[in-house]
PDB file of C-alpha atoms in Angstrom:
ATOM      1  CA  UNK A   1      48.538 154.440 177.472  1.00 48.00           C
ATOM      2  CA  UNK A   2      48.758 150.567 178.090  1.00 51.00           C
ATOM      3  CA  UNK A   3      51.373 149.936 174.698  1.00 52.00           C
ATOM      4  CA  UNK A   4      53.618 153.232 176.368  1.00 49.00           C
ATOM      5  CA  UNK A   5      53.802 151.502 179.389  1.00 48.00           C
ATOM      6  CA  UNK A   6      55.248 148.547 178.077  1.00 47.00           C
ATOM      7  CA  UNK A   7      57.716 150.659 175.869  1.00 49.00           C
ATOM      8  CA  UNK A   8      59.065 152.527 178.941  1.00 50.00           C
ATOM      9  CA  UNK A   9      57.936 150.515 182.024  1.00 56.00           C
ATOM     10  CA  UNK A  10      59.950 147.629 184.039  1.00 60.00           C
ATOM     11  CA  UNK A  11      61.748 145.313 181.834  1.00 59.00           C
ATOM     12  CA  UNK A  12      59.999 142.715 183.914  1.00 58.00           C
ATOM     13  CA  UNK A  13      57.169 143.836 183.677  1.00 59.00           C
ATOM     14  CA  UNK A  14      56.828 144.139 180.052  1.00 59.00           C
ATOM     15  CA  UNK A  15      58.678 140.770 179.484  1.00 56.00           C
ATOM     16  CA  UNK A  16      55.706 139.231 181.434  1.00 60.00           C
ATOM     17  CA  UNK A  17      52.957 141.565 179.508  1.00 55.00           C
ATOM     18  CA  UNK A  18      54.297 140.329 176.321  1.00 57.00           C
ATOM     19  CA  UNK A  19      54.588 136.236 177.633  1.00 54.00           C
ATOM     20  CA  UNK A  20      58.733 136.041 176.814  1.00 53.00           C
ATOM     21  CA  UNK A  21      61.270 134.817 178.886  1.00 52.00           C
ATOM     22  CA  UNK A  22      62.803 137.921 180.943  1.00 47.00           C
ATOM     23  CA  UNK A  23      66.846 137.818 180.533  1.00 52.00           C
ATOM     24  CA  UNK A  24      69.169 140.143 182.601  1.00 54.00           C
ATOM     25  CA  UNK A  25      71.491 142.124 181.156  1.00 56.00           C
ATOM     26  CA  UNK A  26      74.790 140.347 181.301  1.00 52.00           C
ATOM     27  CA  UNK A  27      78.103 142.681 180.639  1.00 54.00           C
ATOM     28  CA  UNK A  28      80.929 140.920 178.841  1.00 53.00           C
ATOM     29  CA  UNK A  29      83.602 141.396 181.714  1.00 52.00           C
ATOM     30  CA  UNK A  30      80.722 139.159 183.632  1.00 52.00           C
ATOM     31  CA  UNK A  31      80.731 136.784 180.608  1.00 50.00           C
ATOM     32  CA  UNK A  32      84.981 136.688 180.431  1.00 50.00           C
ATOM     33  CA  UNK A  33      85.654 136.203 184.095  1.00 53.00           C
ATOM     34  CA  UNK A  34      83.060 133.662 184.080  1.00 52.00           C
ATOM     35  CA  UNK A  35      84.481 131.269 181.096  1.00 49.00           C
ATOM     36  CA  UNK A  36      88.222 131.947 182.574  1.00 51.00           C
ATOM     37  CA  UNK A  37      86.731 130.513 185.935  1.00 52.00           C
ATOM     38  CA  UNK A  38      86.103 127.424 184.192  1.00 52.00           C
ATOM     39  CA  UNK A  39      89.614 127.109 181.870  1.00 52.00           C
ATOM     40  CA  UNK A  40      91.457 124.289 182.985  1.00 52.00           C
ATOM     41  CA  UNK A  41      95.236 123.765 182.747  1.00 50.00           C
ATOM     42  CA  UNK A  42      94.713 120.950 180.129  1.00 51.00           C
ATOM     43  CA  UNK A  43      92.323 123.851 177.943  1.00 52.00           C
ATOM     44  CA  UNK A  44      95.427 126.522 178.636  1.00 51.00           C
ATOM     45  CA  UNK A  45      97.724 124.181 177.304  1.00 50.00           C
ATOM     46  CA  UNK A  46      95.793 122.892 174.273  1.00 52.00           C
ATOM     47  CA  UNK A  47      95.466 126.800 173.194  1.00 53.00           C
ATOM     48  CA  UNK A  48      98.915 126.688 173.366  1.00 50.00           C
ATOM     49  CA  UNK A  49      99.078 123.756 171.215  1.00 54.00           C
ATOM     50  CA  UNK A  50      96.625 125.165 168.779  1.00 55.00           C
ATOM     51  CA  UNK A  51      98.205 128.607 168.320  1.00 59.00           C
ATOM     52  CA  UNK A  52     101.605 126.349 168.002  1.00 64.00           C
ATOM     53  CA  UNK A  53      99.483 124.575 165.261  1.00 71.00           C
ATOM     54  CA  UNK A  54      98.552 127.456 163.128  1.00 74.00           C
ATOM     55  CA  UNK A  55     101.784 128.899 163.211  1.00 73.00           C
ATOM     56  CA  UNK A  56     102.939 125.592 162.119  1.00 73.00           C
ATOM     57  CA  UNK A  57     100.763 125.838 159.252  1.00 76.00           C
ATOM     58  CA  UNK A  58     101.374 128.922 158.449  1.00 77.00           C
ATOM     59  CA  UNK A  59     104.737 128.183 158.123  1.00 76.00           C
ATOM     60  CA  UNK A  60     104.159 125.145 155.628  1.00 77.00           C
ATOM     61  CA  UNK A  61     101.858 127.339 154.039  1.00 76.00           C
ATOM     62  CA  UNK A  62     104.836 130.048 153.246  1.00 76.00           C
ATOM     63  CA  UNK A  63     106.977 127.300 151.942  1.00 78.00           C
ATOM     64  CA  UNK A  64     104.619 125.685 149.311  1.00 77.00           C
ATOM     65  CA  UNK A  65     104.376 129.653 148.086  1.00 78.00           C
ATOM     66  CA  UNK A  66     108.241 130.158 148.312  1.00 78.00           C
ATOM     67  CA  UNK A  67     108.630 126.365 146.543  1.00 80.00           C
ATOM     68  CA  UNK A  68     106.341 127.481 143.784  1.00 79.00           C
ATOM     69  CA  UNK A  69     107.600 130.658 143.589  1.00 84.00           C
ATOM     70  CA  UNK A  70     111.095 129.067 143.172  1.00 86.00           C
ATOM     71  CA  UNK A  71     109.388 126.288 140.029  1.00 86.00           C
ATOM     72  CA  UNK A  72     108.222 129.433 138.122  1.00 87.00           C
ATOM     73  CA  UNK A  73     111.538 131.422 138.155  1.00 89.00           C
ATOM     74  CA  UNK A  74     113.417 127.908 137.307  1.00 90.00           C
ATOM     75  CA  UNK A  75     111.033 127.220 134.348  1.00 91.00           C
ATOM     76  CA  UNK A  76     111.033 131.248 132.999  1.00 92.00           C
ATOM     77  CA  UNK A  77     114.625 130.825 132.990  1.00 94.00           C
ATOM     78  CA  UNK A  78     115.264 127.814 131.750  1.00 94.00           C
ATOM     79  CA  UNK A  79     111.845 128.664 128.835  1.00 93.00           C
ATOM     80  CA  UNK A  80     114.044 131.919 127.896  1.00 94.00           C
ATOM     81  CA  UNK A  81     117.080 130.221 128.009  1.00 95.00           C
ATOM     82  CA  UNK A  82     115.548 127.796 125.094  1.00 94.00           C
ATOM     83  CA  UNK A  83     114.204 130.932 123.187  1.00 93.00           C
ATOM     84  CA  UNK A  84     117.654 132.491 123.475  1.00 95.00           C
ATOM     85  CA  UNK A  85     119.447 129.605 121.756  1.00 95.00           C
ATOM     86  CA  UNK A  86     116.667 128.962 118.922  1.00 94.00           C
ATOM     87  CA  UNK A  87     117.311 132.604 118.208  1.00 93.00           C
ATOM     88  CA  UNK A  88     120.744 133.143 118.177  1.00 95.00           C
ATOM     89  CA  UNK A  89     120.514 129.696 115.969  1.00 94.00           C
ATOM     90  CA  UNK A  90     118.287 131.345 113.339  1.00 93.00           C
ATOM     91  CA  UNK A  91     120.793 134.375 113.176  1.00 93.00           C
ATOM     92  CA  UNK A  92     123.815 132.389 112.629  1.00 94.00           C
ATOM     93  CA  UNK A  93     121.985 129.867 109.809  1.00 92.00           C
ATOM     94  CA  UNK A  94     121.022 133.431 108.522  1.00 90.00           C
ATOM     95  CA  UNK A  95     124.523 134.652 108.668  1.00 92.00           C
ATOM     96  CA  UNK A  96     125.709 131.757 107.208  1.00 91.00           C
ATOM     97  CA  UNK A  97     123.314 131.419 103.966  1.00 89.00           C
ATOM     98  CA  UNK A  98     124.512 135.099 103.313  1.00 88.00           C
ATOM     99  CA  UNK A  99     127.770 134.625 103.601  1.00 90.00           C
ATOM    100  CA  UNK A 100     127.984 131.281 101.580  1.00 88.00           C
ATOM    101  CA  UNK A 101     125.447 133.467  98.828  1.00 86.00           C
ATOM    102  CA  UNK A 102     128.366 136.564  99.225  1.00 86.00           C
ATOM    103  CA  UNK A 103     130.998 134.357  97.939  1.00 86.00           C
ATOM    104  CA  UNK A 104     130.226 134.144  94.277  1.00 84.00           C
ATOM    105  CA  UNK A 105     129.502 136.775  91.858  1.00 86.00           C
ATOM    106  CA  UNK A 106     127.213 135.028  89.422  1.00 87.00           C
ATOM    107  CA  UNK A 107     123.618 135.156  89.973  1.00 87.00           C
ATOM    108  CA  UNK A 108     122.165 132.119  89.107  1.00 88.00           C
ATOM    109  CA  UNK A 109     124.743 130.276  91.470  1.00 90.00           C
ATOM    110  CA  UNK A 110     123.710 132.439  94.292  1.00 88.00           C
ATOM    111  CA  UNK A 111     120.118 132.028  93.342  1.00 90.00           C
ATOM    112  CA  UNK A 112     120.589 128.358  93.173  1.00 91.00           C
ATOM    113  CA  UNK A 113     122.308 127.991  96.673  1.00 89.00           C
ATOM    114  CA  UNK A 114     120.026 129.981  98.849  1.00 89.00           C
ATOM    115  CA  UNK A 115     117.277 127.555  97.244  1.00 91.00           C
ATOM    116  CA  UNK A 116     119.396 124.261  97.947  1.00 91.00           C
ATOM    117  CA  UNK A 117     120.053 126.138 101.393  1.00 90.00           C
ATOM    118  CA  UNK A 118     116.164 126.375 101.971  1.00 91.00           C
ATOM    119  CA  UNK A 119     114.997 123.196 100.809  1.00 94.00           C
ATOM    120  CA  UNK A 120     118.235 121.414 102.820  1.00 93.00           C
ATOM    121  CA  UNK A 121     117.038 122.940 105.888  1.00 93.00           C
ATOM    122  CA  UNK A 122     112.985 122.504 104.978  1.00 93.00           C
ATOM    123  CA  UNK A 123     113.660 118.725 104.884  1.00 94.00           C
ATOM    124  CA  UNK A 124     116.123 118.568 107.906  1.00 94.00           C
ATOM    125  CA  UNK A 125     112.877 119.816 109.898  1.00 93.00           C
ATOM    126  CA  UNK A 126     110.405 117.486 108.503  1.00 93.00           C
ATOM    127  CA  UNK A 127     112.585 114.539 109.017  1.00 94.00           C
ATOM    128  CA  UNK A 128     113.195 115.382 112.752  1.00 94.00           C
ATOM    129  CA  UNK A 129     109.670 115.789 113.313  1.00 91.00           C
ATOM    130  CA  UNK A 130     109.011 112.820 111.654  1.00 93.00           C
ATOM    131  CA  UNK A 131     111.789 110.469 112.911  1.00 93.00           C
ATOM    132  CA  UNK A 132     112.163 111.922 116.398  1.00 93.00           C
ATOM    133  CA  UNK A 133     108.581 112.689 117.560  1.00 91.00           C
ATOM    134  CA  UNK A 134     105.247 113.033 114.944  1.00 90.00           C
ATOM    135  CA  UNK A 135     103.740 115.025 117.761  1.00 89.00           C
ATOM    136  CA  UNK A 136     106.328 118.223 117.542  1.00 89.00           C
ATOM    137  CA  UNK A 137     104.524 118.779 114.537  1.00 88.00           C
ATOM    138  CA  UNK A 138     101.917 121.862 114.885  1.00 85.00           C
ATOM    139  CA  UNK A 139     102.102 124.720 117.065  1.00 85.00           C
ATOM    140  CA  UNK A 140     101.007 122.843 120.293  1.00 86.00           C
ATOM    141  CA  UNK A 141      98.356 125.186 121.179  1.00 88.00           C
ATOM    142  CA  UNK A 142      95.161 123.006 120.220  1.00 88.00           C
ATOM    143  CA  UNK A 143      96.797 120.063 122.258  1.00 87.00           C
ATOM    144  CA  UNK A 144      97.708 122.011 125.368  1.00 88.00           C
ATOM    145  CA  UNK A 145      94.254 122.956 125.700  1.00 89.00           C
ATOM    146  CA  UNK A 146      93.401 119.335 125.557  1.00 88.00           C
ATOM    147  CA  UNK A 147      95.777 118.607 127.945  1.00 87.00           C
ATOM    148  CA  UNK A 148      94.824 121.263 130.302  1.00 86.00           C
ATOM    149  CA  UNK A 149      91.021 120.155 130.083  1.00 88.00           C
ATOM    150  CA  UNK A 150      92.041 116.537 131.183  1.00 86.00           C
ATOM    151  CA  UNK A 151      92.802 115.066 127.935  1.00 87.00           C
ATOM    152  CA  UNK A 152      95.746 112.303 127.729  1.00 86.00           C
ATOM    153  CA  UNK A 153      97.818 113.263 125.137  1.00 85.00           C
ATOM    154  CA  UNK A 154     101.280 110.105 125.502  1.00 86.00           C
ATOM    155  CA  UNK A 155     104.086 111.017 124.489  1.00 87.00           C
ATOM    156  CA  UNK A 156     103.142 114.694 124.297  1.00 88.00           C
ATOM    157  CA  UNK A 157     105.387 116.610 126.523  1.00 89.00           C
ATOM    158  CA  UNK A 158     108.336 114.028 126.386  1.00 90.00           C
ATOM    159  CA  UNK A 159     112.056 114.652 125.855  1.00 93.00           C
ATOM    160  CA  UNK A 160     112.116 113.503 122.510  1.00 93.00           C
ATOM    161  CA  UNK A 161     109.208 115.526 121.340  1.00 92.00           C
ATOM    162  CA  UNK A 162     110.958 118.901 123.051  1.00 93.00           C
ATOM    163  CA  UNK A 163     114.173 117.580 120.982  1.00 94.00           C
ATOM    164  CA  UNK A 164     112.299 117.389 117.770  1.00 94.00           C
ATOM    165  CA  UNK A 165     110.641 120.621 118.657  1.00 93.00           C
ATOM    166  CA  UNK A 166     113.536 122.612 119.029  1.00 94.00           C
ATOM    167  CA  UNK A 167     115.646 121.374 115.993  1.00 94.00           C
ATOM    168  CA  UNK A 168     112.553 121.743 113.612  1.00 93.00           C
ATOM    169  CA  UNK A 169     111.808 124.819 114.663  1.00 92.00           C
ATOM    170  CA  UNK A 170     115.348 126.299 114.246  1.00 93.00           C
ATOM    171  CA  UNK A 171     115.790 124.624 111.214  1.00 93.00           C
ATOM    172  CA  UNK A 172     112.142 125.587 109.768  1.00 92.00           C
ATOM    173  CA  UNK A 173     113.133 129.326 110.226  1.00 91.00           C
ATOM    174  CA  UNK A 174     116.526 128.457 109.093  1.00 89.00           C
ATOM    175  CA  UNK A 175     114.553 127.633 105.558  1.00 89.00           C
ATOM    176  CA  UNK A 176     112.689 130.899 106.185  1.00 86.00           C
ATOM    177  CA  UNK A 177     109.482 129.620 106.496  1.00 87.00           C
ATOM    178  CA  UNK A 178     107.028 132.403 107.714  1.00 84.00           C
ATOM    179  CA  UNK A 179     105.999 130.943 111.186  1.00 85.00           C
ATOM    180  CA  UNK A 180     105.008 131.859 114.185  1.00 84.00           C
ATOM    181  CA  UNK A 181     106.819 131.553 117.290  1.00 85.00           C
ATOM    182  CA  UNK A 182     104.292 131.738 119.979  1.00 86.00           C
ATOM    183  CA  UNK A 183     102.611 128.377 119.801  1.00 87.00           C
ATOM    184  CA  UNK A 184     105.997 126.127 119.245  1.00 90.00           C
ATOM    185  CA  UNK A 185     107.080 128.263 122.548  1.00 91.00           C
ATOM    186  CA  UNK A 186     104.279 127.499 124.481  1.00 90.00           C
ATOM    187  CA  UNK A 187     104.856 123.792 123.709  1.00 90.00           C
ATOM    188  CA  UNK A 188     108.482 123.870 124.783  1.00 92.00           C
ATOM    189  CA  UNK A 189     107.772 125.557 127.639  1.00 90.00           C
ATOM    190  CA  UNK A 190     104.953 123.124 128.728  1.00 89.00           C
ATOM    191  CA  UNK A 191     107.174 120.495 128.241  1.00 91.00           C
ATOM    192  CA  UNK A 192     110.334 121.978 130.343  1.00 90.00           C
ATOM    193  CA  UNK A 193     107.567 122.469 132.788  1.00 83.00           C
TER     194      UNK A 193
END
């Protein structure tokens, strides 16, 4: 009967039976008038400031988004813009070896030219990559992982290198070589970046 007392009986009384600290029931209107009470107009005024702040903030915030936002579409247009013009180069060197072939008749001449074509435009990309920039050469993948895990890579993602990129490129699927695109274009694109 004791332990249902103390369940149902005085709140003071059972704070006391079980040796706590009695606390009155405080409602929050109490609570809010009470800390208003005490605002100053210094407080009032650096709430002000502070909501002024944030919105500040916020504001920057938005920007660096919109800025970035604006870098990505620059660099996707200027990446595809790239890609456009190493394609449409490979279609007109393509053109052009089948047109220059479609001028004789004889076979072994024709034979003979889209060989000489190959080969001329086989060495025109290994000298660029050689004499512009040695580090065009490769598909750039394996090195812009490096660089991406905090590697140092000089010389990498210069001008030259995106010059000598984009000529041997066009001019190794000018020859016809069977390569892939993906890796040279992530490459050029890191380095427009």
């Amino acid at each position: 009967m004791g332990n249902l007392w103390l369940k149902i009986g005085n709140p003071q009384v059972r704070a006391k039976a079980l040796k706590i600290k009695y606390v009155e029931k405080v409602r929050p209107q109490d609570i809010m008038s009470s800390l208003e009470d005490n605002i100053t107009e210094g407080d009032r005024v650096g709430k002000l400031h502070a909501t002024s702040n944030r919105r500040a903030q916020t504001i920057k915030y938005w920007r660096q988004i919109n800025e970035g936002i604006f870098f990505l579409i620059v660099m996707s247009v200027l990446s595809a813009l790239t890609t456009l013009g190493i394609d449409l180069a490979i279609i007109n060197i393509n053109k052009g070896r089948n047109i220059i072939t479609s001028l004789t008749d004889n076979e072994a001449l024709n034979w003979f030219i889209w060989i000489a074509f190959n080969l001329g435009f086989g060495v025109v990309a290994v000298t660029v990559v050689q004499f512009i920039s040695p580090h065009a050469a490769g598909s750039g993948i394996p090195e812009m992982r490096c660089i991406l895990s905090g590697v140092d890579l000089p010389r990498y993602l210069s001008f030259r290198t995106f010059i000598a990129k984009v000529i041997g490129l066009t001019a190794s699927f000018g020859a016809g070589y069977h390569i892939g695109k993906a890796g040279p274009f992530v490459h050029i694109s890191s380095i427009i970046c």
